[in-house]
PDB file of C-alpha atoms in Angstrom:
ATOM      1  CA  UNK A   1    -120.749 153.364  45.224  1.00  0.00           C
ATOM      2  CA  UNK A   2    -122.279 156.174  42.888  1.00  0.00           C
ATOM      3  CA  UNK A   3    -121.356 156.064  39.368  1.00  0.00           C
ATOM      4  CA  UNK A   4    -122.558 157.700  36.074  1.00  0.00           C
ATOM      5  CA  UNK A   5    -124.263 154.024  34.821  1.00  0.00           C
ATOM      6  CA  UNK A   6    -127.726 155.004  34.278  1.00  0.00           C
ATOM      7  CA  UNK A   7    -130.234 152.703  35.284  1.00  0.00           C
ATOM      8  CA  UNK A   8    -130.367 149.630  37.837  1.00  0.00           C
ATOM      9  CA  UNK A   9    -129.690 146.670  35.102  1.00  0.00           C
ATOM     10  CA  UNK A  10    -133.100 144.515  36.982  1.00  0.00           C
ATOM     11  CA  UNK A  11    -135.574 147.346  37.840  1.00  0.00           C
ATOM     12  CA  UNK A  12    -134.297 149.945  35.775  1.00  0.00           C
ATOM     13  CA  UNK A  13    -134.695 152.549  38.292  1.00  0.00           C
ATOM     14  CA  UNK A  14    -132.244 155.785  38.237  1.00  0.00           C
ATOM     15  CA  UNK A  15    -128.668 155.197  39.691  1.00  0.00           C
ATOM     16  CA  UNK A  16    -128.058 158.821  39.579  1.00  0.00           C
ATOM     17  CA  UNK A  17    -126.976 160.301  42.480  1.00  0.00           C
ATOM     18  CA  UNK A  18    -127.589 156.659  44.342  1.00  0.00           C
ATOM     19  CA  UNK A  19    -124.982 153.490  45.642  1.00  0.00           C
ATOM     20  CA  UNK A  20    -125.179 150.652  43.175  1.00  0.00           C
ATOM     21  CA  UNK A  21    -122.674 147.064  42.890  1.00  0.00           C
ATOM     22  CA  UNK A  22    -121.741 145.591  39.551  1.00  0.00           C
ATOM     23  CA  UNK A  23    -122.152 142.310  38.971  1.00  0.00           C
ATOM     24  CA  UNK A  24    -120.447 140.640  35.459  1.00  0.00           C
ATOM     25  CA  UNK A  25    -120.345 144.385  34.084  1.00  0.00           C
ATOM     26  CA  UNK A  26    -124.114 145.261  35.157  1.00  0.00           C
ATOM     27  CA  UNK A  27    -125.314 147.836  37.797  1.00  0.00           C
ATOM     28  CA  UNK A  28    -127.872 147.204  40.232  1.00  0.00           C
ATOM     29  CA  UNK A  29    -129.353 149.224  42.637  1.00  0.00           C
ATOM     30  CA  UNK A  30    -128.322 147.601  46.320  1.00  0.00           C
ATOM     31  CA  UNK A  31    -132.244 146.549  46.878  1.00  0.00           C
ATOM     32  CA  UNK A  32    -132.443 144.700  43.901  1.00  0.00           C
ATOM     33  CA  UNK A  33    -128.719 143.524  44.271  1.00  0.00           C
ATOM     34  CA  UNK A  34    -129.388 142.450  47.721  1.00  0.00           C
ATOM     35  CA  UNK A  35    -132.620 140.416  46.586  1.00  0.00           C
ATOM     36  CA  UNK A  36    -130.895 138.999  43.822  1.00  0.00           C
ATOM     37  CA  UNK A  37    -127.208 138.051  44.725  1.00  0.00           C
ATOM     38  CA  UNK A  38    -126.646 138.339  48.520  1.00  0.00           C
ATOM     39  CA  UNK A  39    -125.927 134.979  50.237  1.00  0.00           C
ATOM     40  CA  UNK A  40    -127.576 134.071  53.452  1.00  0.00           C
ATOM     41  CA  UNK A  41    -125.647 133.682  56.449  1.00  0.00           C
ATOM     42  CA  UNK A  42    -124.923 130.546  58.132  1.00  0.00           C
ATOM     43  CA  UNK A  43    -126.006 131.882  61.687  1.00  0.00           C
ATOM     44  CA  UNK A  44    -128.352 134.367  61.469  1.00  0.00           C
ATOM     45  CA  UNK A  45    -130.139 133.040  58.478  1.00  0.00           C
ATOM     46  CA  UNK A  46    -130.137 137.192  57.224  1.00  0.00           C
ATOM     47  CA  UNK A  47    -129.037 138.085  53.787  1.00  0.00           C
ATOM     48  CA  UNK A  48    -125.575 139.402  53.844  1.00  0.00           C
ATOM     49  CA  UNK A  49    -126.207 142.350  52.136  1.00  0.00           C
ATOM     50  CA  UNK A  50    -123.278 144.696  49.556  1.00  0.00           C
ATOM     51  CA  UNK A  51    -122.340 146.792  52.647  1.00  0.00           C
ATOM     52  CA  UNK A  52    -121.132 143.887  54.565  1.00  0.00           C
ATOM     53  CA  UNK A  53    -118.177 141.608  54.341  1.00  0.00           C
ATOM     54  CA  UNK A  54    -119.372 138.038  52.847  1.00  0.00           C
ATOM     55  CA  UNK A  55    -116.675 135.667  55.035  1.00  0.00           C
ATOM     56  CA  UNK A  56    -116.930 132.287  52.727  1.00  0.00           C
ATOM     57  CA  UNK A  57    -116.112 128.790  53.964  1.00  0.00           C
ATOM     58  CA  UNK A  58    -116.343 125.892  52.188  1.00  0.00           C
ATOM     59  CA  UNK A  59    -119.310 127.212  50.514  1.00  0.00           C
ATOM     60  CA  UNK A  60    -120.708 129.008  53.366  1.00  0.00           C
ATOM     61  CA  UNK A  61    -121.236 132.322  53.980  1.00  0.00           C
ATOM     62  CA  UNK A  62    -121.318 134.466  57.017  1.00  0.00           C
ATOM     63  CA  UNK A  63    -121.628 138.117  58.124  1.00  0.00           C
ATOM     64  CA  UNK A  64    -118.203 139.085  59.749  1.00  0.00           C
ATOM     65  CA  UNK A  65    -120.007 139.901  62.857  1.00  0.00           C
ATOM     66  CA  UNK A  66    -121.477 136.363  62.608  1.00  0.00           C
ATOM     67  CA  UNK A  67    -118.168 134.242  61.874  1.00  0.00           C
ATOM     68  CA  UNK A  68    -117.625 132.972  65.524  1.00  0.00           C
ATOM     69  CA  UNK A  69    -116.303 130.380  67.563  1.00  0.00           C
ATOM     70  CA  UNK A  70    -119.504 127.774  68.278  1.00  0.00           C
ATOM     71  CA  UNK A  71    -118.552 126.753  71.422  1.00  0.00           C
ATOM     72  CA  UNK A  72    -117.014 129.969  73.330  1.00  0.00           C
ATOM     73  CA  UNK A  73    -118.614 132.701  70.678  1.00  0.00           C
ATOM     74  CA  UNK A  74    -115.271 134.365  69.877  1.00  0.00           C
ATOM     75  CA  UNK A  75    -115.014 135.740  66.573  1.00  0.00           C
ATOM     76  CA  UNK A  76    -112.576 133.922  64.243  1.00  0.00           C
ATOM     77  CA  UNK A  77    -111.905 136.406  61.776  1.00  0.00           C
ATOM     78  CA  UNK A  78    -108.171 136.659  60.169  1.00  0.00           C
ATOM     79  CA  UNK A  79    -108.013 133.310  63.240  1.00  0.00           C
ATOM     80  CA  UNK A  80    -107.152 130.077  62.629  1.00  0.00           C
ATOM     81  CA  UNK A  81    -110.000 127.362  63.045  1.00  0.00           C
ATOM     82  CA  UNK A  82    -111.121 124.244  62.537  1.00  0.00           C
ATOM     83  CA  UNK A  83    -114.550 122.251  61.878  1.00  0.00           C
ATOM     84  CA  UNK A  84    -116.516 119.466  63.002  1.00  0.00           C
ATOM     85  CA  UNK A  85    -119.328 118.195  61.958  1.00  0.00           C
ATOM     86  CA  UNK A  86    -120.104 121.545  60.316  1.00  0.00           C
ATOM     87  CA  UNK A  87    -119.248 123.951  63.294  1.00  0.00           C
ATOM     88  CA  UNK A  88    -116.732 126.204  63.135  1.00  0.00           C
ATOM     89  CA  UNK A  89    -114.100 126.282  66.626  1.00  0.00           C
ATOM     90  CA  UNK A  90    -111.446 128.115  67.443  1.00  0.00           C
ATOM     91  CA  UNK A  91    -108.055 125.997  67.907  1.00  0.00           C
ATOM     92  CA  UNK A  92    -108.679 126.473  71.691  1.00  0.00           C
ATOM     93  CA  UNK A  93    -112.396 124.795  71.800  1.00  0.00           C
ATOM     94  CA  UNK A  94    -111.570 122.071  69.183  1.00  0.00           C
ATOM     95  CA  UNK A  95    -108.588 120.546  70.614  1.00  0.00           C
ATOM     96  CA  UNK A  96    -110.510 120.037  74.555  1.00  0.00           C
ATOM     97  CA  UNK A  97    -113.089 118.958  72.913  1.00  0.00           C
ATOM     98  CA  UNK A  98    -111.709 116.570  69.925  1.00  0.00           C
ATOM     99  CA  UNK A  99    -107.731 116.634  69.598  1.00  0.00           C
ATOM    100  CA  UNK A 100    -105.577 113.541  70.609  1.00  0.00           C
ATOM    101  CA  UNK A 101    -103.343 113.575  73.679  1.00  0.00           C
ATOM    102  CA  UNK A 102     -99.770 113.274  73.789  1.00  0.00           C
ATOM    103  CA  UNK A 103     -98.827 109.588  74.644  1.00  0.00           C
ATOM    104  CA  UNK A 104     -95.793 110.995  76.542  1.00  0.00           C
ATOM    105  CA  UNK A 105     -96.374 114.432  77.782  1.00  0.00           C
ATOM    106  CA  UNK A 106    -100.223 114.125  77.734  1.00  0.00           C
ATOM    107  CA  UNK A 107    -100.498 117.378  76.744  1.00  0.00           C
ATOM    108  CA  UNK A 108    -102.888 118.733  73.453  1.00  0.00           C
ATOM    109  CA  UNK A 109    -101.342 118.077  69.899  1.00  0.00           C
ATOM    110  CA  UNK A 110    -102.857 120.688  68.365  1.00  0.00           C
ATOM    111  CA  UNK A 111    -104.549 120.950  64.916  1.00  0.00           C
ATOM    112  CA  UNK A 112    -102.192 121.627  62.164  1.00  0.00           C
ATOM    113  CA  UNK A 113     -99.560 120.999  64.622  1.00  0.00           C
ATOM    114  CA  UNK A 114     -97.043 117.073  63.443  1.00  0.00           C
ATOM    115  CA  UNK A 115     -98.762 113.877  65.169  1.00  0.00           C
ATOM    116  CA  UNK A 116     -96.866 111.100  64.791  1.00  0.00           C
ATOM    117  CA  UNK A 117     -99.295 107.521  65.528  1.00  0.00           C
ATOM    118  CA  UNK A 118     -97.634 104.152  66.577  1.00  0.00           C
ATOM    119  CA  UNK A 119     -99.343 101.604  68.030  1.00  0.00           C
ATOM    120  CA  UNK A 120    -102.794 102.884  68.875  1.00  0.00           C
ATOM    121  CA  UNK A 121    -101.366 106.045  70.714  1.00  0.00           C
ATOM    122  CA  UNK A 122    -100.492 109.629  69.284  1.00  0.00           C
ATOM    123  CA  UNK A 123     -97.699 111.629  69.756  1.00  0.00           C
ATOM    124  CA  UNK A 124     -96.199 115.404  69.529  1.00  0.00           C
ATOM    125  CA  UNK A 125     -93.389 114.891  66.834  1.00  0.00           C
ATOM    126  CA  UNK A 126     -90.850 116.281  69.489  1.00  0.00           C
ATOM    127  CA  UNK A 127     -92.131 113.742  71.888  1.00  0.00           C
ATOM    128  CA  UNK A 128     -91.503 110.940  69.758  1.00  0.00           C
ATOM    129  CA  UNK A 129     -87.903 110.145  70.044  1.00  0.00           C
ATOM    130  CA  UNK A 130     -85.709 107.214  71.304  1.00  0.00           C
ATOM    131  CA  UNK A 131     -85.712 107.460  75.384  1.00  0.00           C
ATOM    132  CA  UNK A 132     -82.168 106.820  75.300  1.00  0.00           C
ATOM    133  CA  UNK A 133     -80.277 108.894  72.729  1.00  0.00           C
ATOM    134  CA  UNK A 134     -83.701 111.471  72.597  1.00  0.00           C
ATOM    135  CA  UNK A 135     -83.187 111.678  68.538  1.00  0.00           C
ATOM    136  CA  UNK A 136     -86.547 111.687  66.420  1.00  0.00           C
ATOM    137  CA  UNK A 137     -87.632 108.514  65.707  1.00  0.00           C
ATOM    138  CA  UNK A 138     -89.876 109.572  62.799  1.00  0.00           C
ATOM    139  CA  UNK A 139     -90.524 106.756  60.618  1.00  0.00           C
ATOM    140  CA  UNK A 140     -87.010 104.752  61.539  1.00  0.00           C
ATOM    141  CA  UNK A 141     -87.108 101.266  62.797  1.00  0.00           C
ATOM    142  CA  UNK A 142     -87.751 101.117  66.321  1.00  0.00           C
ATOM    143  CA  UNK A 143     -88.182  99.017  69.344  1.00  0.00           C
ATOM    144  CA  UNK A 144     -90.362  99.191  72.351  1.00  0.00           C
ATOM    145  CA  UNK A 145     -89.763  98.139  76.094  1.00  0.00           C
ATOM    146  CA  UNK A 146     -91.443  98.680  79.077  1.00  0.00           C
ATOM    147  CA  UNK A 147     -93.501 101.964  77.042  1.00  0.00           C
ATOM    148  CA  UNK A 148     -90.829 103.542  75.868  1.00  0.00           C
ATOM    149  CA  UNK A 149     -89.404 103.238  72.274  1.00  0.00           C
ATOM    150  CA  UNK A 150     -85.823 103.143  71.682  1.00  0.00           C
ATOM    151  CA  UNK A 151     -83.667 103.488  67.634  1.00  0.00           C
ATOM    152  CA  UNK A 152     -82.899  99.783  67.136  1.00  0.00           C
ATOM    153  CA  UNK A 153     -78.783 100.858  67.651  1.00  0.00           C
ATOM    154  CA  UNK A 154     -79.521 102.152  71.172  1.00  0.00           C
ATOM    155  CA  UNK A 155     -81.577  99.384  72.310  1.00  0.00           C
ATOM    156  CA  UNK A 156     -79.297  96.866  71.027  1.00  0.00           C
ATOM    157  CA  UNK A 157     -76.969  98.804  73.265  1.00  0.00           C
ATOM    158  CA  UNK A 158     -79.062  99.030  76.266  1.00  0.00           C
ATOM    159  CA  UNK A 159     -80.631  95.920  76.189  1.00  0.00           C
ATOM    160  CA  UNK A 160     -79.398  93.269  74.113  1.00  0.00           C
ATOM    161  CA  UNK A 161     -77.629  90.232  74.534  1.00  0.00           C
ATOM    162  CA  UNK A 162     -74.235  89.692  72.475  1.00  0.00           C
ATOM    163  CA  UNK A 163     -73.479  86.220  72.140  1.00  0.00           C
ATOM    164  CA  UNK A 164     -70.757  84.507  74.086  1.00  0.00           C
ATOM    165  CA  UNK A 165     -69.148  83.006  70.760  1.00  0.00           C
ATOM    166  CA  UNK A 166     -69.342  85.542  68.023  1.00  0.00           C
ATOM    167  CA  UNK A 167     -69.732  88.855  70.467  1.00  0.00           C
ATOM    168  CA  UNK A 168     -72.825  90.024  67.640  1.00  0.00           C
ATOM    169  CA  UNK A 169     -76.545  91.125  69.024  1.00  0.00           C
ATOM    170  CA  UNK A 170     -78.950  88.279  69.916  1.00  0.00           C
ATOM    171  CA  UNK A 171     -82.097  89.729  67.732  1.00  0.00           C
ATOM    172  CA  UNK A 172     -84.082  87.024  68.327  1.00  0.00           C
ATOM    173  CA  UNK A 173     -84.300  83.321  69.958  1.00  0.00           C
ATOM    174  CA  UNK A 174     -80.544  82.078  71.184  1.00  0.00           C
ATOM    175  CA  UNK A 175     -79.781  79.675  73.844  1.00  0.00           C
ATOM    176  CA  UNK A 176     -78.176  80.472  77.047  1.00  0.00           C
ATOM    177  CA  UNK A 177     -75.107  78.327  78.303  1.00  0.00           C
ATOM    178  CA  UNK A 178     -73.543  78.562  81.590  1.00  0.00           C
ATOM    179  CA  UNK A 179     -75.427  81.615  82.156  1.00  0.00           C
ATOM    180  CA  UNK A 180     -74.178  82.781  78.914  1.00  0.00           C
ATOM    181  CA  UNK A 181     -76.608  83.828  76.002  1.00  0.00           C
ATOM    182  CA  UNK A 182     -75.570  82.508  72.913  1.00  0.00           C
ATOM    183  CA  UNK A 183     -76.631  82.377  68.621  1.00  0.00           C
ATOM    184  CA  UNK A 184     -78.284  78.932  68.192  1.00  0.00           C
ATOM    185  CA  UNK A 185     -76.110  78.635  65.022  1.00  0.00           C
ATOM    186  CA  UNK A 186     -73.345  79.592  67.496  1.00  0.00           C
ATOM    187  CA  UNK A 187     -73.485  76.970  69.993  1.00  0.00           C
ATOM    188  CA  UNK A 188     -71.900  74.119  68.470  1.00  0.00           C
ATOM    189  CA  UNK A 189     -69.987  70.713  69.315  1.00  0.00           C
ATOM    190  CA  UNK A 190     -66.469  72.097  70.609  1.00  0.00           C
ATOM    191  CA  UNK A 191     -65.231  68.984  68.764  1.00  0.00           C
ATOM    192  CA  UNK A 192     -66.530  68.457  65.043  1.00  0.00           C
ATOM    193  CA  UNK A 193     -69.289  71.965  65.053  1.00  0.00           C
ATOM    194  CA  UNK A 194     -72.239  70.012  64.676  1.00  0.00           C
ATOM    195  CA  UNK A 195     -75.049  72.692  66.065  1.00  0.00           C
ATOM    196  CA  UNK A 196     -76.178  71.689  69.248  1.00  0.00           C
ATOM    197  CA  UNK A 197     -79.253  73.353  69.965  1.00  0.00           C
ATOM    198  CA  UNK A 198     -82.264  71.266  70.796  1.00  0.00           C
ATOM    199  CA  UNK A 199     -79.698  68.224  70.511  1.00  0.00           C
ATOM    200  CA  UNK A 200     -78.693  66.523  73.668  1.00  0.00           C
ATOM    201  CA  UNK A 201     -74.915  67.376  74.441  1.00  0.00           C
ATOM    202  CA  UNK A 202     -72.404  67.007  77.609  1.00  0.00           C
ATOM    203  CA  UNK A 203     -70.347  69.992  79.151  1.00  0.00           C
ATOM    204  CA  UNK A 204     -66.917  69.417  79.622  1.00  0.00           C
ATOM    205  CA  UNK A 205     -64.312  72.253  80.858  1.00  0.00           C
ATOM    206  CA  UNK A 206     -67.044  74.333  80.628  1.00  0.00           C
ATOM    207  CA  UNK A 207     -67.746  73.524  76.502  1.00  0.00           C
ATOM    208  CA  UNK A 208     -70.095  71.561  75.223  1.00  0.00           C
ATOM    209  CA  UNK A 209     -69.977  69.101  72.890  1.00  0.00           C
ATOM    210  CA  UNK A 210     -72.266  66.179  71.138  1.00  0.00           C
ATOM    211  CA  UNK A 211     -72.685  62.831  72.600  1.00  0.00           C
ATOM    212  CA  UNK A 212     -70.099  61.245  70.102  1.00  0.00           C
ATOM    213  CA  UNK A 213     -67.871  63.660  70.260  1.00  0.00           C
ATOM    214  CA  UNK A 214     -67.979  63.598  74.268  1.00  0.00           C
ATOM    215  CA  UNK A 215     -67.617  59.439  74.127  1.00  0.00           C
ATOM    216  CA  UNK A 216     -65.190  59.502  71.358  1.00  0.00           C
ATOM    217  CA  UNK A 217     -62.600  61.599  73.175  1.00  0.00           C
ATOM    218  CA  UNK A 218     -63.749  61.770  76.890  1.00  0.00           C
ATOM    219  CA  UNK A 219     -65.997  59.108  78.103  1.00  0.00           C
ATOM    220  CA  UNK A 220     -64.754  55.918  80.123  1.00  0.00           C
ATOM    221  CA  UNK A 221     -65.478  52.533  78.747  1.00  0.00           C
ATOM    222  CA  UNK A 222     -67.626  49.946  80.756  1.00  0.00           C
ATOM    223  CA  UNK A 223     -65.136  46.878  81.440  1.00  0.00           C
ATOM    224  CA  UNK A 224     -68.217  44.836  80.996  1.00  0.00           C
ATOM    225  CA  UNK A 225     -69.496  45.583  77.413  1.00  0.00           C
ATOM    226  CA  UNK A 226     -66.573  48.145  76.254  1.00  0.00           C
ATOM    227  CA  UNK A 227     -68.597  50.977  75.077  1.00  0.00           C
ATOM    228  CA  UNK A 228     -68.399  54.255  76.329  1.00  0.00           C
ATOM    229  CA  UNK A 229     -70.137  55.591  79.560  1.00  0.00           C
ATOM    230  CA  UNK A 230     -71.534  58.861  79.038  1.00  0.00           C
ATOM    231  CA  UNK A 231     -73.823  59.093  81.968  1.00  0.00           C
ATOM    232  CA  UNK A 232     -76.846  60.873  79.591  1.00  0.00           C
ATOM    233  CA  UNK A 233     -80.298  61.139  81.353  1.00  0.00           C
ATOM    234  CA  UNK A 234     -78.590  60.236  85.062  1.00  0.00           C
ATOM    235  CA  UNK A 235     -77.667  56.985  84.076  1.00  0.00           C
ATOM    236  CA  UNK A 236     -76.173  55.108  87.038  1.00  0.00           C
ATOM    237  CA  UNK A 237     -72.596  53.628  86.645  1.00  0.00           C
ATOM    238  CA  UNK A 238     -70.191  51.459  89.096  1.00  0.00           C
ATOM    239  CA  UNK A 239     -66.357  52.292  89.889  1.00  0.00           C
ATOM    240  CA  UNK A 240     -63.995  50.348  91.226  1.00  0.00           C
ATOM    241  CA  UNK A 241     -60.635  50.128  91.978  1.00  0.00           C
ATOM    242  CA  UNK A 242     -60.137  52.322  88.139  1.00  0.00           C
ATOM    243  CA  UNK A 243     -62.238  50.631  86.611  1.00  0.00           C
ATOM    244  CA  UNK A 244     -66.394  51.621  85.516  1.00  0.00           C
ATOM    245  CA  UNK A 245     -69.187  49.510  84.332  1.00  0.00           C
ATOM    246  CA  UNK A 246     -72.650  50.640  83.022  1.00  0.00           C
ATOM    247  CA  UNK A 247     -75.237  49.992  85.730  1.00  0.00           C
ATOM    248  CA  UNK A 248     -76.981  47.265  83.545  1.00  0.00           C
ATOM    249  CA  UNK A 249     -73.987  45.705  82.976  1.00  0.00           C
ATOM    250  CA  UNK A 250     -72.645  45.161  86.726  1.00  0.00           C
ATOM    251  CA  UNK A 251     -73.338  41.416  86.829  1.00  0.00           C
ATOM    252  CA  UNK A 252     -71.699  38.662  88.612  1.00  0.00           C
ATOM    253  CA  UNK A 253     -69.260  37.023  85.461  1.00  0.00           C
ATOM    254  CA  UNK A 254     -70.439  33.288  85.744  1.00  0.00           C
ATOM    255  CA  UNK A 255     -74.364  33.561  86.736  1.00  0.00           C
ATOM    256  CA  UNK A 256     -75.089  36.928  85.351  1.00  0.00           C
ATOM    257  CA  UNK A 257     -76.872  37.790  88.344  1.00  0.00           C
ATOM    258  CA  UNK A 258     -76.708  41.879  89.025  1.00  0.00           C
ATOM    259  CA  UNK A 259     -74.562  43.081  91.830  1.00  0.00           C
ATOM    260  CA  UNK A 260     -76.125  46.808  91.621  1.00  0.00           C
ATOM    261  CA  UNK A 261     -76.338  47.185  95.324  1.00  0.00           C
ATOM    262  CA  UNK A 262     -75.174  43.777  96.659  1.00  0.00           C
ATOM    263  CA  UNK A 263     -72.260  42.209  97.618  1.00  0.00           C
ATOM    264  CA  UNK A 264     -69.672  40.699  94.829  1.00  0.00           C
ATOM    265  CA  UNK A 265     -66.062  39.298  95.139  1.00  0.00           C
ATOM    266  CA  UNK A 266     -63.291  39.934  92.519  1.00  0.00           C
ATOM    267  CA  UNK A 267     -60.785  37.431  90.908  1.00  0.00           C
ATOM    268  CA  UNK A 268     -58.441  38.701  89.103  1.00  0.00           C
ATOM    269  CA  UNK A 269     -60.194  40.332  86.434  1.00  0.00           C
ATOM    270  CA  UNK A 270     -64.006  39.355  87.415  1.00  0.00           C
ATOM    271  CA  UNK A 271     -66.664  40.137  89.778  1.00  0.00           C
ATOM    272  CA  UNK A 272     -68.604  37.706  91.227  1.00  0.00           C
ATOM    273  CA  UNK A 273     -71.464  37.415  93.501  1.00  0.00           C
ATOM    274  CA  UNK A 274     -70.977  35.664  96.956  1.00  0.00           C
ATOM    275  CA  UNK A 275     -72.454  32.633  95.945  1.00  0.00           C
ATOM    276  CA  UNK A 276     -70.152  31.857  92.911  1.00  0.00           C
ATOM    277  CA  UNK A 277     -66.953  33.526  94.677  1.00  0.00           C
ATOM    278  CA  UNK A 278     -67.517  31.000  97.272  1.00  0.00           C
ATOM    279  CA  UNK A 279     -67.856  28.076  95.114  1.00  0.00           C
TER     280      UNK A 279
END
């Protein structure tokens, strides 16, 4: 610019009639304001001199014919970019050479651009939704099967077990039951409620119910000893003629001898082996 300051504020040569730049209220001729002030540019290593634009990044400085792409060369001025590791790329050039891909669509997510992370993998924020409903998941509670990530209400509709008693979801653990899932807390005696899981139990009309319960109300009693047979753990038992003993208990009535597999004789109400029914 020309201007009516008089002198260059550092040599002190004429300004008359020639371009100077201010600087803080001074004038300086554009050699000594060039020597003094310019910044050098980042790829040409030149002094950006008055004339020229002075593009500034981070503290860097470039000529505007300098300010380029460092992979494909294309200028980025009034572009968006991005750096790494000190070089300067155009959107294009950074994400092939640095941005994630799309866990579902395995396409670019490009800088600036939503990525959502979960589990390792990245995602485009309109890729991350439940595969059933297709709502964002966002930051919601969600569950994943076979790769795909379903809202917790969806899955539970999809995929979870209600039990057989109560009719809720099955979250976690349960025990099935005549092909039947059901609530551990759920399966219980059908007699006095006591929780059967992990406890031994007998079915009966298709429900279950404790050992005592099932002998209490259910089980035959051995004619021998009088206590109930219940049959747990394959136990072997004798009938006859209405009447059931425990296997162990199956002995001839006047030597004791056992008639599991042998021979025996009644009278009236006692079983006997040959021997002492012959006597």
């Amino acid at each position: 610019m020309t201007s009516n300051h008089t002198d260059c504020h550092y040599c002190l040569q004429s300004l008359r009639g020639r371009k100077y730049a201010l600087r803080e209220e001074n004038a300086y001729c554009v050699t000594c304001y060039d020597s003094l002030f310019a910044n050098p540019c980042e790829e040409c290593k030149q002094p950006i001199e008055c004339d020229s634009k002075d593009l500034a990044y981070k503290g860097r400085h470039w000529h505007e014919r300098c300010f380029n792409c460092a992979k494909c060369s294309r200028s980025l001025v009034e572009k968006p970019f991005a750096a790494k590791d000190e070089l300067l790329l155009c959107t294009e050039c950074y994400s092939d050479e640095y941005s994630s891909k799309c866990f579902h669509c395995q396409k670019t997510i490009m800088p600036g651009s939503r990525k959502m992370e979960f589990k390792g993998s990245s995602w485009h924020e309109s890729c991350f939704v439940c595969q059933y409903c297709r709502q964002p998941l966002g930051t919601k509670p969600l569950i994943t099967k076979d790769n795909e990530n379903y809202c917790v209400p969806c899955f539970e509709k999809q995929f979870a077990h209600h039990c057989y008693s109560c009719k809720k979801v099955i979250t976690s653990g349960g025990v099935t039951y005549h092909d039947q899932p059901w609530h551990k807390e759920c399966f219980v005696c059908a007699a006095c409620k006591t929780q059967l899981s992990g406890q031994r139990f007998i079915s009966k009309d298709e429900y279950p119910y404790c050992v005592d319960c099932f002998s209490k109300f259910y089980a035959k009693k051995c004619a021998a000893c009088k206590k109930p047979i219940t049959a747990l753990g394959g136990a072997k038992f004798i009938s006859f003629e209405e009447r059931q003993w425990h296997g162990e208990c199956f002995n001839c009535a006047k030597c004791s001898v056992s008639l599991v597999g042998q021979g025996f004789l009644t009278k009236q109400d006692d079983v006997l082996c040959h021997e002492c029914g012959s006597a």
